[in-house]
Coordinates of C-alpha atoms and ligand atoms in Angstrom, one line a residue:
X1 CA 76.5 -77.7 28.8
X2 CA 76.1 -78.5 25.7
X3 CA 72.5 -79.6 24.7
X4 CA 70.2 -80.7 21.9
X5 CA 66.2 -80.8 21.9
X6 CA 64.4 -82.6 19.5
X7 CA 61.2 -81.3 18.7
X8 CA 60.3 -77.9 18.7
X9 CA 56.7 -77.8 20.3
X10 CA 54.8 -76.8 23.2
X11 CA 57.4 -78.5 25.5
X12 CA 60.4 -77.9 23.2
X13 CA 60.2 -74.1 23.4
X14 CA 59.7 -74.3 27.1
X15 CA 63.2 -76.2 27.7
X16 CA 64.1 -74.4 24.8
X17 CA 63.8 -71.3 27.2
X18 CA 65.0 -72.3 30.4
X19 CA 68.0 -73.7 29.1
X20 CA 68.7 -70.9 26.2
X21 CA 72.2 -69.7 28.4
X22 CA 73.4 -73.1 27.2
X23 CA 72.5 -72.4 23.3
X24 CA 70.7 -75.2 22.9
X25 CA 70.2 -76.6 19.4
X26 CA 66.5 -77.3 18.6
X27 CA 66.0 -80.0 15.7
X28 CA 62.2 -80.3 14.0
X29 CA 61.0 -79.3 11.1
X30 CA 60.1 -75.5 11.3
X31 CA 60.6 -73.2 14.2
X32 CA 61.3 -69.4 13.9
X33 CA 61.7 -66.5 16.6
X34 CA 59.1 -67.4 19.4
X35 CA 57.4 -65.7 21.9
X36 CA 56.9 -67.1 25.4
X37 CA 53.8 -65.8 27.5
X38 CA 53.9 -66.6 31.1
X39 CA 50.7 -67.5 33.2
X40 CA 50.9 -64.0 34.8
X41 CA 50.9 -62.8 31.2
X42 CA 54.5 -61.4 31.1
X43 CA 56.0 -62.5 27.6
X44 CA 59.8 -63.2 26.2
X45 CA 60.7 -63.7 23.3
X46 CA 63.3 -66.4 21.7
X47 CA 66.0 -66.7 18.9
X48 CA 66.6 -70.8 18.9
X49 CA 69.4 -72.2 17.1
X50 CA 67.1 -74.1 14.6
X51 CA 68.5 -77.6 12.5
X52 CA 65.9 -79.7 10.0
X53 CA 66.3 -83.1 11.4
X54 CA 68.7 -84.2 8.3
X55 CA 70.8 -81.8 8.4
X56 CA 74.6 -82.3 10.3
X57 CA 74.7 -82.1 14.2
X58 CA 78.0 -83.5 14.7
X59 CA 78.5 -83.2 18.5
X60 CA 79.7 -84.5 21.0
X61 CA 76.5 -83.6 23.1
X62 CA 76.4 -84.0 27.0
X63 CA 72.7 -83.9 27.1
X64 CA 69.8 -84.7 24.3
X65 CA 66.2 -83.6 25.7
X66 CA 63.5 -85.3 23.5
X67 CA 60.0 -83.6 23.4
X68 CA 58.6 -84.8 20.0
X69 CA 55.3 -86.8 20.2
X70 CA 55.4 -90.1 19.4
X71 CA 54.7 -90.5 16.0
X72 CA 57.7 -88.0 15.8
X73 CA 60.2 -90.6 17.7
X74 CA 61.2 -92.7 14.7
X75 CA 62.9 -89.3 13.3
X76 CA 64.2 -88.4 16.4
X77 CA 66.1 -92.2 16.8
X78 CA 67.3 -91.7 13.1
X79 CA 69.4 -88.7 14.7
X80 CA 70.4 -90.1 17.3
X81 CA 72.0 -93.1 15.4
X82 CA 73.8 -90.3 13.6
X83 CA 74.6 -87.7 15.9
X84 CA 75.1 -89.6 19.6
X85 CA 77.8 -90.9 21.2
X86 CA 78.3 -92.8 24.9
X87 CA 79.1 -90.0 26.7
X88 CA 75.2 -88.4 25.9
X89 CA 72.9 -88.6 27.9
X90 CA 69.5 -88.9 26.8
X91 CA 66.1 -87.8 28.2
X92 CA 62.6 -88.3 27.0
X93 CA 59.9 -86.2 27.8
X94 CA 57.2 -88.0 25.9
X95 CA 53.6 -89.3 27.5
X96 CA 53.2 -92.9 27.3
X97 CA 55.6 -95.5 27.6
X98 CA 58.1 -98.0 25.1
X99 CA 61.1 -95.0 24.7
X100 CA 63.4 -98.1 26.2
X101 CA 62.0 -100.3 23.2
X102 CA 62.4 -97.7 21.0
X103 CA 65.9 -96.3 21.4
X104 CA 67.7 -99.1 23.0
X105 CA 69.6 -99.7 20.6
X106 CA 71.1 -97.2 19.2
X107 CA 71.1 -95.8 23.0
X108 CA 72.0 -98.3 25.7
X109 CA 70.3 -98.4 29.2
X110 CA 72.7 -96.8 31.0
X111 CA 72.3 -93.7 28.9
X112 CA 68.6 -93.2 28.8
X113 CA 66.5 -91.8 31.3
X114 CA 62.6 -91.3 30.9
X115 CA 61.6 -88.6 32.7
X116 CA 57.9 -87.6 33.8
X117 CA 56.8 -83.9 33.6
X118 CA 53.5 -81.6 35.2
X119 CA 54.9 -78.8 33.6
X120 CA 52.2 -77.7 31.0
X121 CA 52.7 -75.9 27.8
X122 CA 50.5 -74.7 24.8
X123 CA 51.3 -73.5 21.5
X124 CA 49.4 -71.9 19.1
X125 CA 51.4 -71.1 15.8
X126 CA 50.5 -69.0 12.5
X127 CA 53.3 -70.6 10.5
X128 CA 51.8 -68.8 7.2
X129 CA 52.7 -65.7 9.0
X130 CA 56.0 -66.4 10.8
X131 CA 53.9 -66.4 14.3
X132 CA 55.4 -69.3 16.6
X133 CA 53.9 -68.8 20.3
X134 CA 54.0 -71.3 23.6
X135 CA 51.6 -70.3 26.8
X136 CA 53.2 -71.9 29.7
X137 CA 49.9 -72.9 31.6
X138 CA 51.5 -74.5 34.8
X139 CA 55.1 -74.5 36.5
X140 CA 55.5 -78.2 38.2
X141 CA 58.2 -80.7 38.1
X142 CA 60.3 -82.9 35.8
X143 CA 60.9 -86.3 37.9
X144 CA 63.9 -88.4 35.6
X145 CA 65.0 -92.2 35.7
X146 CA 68.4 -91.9 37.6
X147 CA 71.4 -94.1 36.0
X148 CA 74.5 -93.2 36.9
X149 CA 75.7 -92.2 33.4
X150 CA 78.9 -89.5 33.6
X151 CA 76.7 -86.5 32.2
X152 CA 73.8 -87.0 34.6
X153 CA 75.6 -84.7 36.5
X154 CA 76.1 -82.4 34.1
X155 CA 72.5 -82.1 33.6
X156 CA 72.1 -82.3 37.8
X157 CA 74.5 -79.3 38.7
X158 CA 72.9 -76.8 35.6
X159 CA 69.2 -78.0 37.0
X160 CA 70.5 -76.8 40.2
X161 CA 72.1 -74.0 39.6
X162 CA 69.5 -72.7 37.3
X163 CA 66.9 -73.5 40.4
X164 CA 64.2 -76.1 38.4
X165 CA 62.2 -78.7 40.1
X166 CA 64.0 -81.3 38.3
X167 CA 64.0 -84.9 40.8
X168 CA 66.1 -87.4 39.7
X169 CA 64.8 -91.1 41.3
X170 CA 65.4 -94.8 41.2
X171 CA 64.2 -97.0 38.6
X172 CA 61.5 -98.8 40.6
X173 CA 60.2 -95.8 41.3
X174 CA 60.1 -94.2 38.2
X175 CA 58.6 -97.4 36.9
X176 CA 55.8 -97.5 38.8
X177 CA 55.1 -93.3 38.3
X178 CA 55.2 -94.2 34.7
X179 CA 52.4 -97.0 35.3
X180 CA 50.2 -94.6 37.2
X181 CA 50.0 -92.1 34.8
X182 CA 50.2 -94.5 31.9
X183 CA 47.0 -96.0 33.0
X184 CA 45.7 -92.5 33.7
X185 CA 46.3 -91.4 30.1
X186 CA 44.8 -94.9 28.7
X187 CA 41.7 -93.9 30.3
X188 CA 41.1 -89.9 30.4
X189 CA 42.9 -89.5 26.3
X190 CA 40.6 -92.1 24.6
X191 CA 37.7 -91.4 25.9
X192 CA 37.7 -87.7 25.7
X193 CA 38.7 -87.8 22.0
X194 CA 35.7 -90.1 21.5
X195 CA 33.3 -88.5 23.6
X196 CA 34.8 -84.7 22.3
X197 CA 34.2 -83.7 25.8
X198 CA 36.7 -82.2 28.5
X199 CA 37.9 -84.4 31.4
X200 CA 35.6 -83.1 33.8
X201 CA 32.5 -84.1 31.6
X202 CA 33.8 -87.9 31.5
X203 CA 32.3 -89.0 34.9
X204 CA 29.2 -88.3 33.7
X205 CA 28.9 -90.3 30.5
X206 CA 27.7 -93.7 29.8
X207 CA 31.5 -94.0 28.4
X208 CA 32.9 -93.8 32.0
X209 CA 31.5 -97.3 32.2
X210 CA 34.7 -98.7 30.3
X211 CA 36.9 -96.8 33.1
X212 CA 36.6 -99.7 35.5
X213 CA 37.8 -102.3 33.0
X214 CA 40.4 -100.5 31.6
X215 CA 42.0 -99.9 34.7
X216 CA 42.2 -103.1 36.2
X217 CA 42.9 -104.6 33.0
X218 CA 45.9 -102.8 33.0
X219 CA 46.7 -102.9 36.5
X220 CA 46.7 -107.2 35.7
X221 CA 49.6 -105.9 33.0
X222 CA 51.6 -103.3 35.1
X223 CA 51.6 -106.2 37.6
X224 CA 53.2 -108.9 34.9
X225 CA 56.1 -106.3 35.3
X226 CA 56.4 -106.1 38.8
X227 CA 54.5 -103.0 39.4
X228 CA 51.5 -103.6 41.9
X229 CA 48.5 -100.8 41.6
X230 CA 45.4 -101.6 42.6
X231 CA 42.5 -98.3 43.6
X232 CA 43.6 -97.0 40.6
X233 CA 39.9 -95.9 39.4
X234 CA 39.4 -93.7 42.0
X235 CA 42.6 -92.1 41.4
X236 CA 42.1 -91.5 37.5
X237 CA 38.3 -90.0 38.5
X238 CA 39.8 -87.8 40.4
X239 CA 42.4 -86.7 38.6
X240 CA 39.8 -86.2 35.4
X241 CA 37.6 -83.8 38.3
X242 CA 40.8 -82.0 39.4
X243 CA 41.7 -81.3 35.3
X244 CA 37.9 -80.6 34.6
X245 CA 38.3 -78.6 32.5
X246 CA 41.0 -79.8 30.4
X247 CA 41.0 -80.8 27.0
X248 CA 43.4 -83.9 26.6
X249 CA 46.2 -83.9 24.4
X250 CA 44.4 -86.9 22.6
X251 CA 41.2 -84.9 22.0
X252 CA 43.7 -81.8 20.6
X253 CA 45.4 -83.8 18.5
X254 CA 42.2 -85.7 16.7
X255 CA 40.4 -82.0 16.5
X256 CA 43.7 -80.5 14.8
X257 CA 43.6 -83.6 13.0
X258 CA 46.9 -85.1 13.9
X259 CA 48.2 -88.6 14.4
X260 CA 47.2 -89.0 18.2
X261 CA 49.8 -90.8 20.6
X262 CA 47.4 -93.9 21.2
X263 CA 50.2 -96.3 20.0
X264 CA 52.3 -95.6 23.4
X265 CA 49.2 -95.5 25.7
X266 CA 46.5 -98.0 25.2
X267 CA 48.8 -100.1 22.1
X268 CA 51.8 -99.7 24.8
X269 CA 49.4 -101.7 26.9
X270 CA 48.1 -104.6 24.5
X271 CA 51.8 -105.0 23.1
X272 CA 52.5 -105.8 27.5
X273 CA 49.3 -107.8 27.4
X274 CA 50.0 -110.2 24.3
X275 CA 53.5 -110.7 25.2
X276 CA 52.6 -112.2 28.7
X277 CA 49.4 -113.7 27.8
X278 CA 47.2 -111.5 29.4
X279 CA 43.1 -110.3 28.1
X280 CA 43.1 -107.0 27.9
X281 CA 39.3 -106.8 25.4
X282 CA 38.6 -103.0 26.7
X283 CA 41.9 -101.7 25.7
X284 CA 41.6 -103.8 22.3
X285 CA 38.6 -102.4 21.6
X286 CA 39.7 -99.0 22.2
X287 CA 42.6 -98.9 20.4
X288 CA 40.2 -99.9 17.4
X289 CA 38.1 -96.7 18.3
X290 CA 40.6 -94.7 17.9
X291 CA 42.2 -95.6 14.9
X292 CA 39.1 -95.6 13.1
X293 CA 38.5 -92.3 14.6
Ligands
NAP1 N1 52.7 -79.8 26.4 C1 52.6 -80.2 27.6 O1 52.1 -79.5 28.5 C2 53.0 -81.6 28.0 C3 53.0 -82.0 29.3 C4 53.5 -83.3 29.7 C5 53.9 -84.2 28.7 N2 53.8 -83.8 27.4 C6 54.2 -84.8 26.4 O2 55.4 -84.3 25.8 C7 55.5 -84.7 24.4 C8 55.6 -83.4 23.5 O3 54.4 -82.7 23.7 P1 54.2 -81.2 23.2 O4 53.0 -80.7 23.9 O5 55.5 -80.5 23.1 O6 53.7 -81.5 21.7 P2 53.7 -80.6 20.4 O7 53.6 -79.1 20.9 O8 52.6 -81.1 19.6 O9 55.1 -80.8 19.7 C9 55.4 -82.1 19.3 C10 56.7 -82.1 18.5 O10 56.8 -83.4 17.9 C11 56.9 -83.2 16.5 N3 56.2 -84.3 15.8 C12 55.0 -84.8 16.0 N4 54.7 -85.7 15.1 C13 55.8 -85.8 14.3 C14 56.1 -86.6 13.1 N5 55.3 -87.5 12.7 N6 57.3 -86.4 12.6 C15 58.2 -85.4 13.0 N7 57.9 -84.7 14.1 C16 56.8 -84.8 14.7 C17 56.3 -81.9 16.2 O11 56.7 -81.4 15.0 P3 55.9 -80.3 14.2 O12 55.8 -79.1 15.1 O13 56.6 -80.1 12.9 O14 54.5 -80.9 14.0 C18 56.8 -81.0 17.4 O15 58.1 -80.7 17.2 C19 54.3 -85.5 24.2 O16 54.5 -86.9 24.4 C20 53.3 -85.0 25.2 O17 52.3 -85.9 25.5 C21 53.4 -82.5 27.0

């Protein structure tokens, strides 16, 4: 199969890794040998085939994986302008949600499939030092956006035969995953980076109080699209009790100082909400937060 992953992160290396029998090329902007460290502590280590994003990738490639973050994804749609034809098939990995406005065009529908993932990776780099490391901290499953496109099966019959918990499912379904853990995210990322306090800790904060709002708020948007949710609070506390002590990616990213991927959660959410007229003031509000922050 022949395969390209943009991005060379926490989740990169991981695909990077299960994948490696099929060479594939790894675009970002620095990656070197890497070591792998399993939850039971046994360790790999891995020699990708590393591109810069500008330089040639001239294909054609069966299957692109994309695992950048989001401020990452107007790179990674610059190479796919250059480097993708029809017969790719394309899956994103990211959190949040607007890949399809993102990279339809230069992709088209039929060639895109947004996939959902509980496996968990962490990296922890030296790159003054050469030291590029990933700790796989959880084993679950990649569900992807079935659509028919010629090299789904490509991608279906090496998941297979390689023995991953990859599910592909319809679009309605996918839809509505997507929803659940969108609205999950717009709760449990924002408020832990404001608060600096792991999930578990969130219940207990005068903070919480903007939980109930934000979730039906955006339930009254994912249901403008079709997608009925309702009970959803209960769902997100318990998910922030079962993750207690969790740091989310949003809290990381604002204590490594990086850009934060806020603009596909909660600004995913307001863009839904001022297109079809709806008041969504909590999630306005916290988009603010968090840029200021
Ligand atoms: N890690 C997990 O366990 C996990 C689980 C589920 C979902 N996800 C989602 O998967 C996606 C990838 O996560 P990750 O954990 O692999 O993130 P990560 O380790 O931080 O890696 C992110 C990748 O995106 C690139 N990137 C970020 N901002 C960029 C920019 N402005 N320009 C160019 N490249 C940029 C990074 O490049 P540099 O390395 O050069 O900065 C890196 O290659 C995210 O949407 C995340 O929410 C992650």
């Amino acid at each position: 199969m022949k395969i390209a992953i943009l991005g060379t992160g926490s989740l990169a290396r991981l695909y990077g890794a299960v994948f490696e029998a099929d060479h594939p090329l790894m675009v970002g902007r620095q990656l070197g040998r890497y070591q792998l460290i399993e939850r039971d502590d046994t360790q790999s280590w891995h020699v990708p085939r590393f591109q810069r994003w500008e330089d040639p990738a001239p294909g054609p490639w069966q299957v692109v994986l994309i695992a950048v973050k989001w401020p990452g994804m107007p790179l990674a749609r610059q190479w796919l302008e250059r480097w993708v034809q029809a017969e790719t098939y394309v899956v994103t990995l990211l959190n949040g949600m607007g890949q399809e406005q993102a990279l339809v065009p230069p992709l088209t529908m039929s060639q895109l499939s947004p996939a959902v993932t509980t496996d968990a990776a962490f990296r922890s780099d030296n790159p003054a030092q050469d030291i590029w490391r990933v700790s796989i901290k959880d084993h679950g499953t990649v569900r992807l956006t079935e659509t028919s496109h010629a090299n789904e099966q490509t991608l279906k019959q090496q998941a297979a035969s390689l023995n991953l918990c990859w599910e592909w499912h319809q679009s309605d379904y996918m839809l509505r995953l997507r929803w659940t853990k969108l609205i999950a995210n717009s709760v449990i990322n924002p408020l832990s980076a404001l608060s600096g306090q792991p999930n578990g800790t969130l219940l207990q904060l005068p903070l919480w109080r903007l939980a109930e709002p934000l979730c039906l708020e955006a339930e009254n948007v994912a249901q403008s699209v079709g997608v009925s949710l309702n009970g959803t609070l209960k769902w997100v506390a318990d998910l922030a009790l079962s993750t207690a002590s969790n740091r989310s990616s949003m809290l990381q990213d604002v204590l490594s100082h990086q850009p934060s991927e806020i603009e596909s959660i909660t600004g995913y959410i307001v863009r839904q909400a001022n297109q079809a007229g709806i008041p969504v003031p909590t999630h306005q509000a916290i988009l603010h937060l968090i840029h200021l922050l």
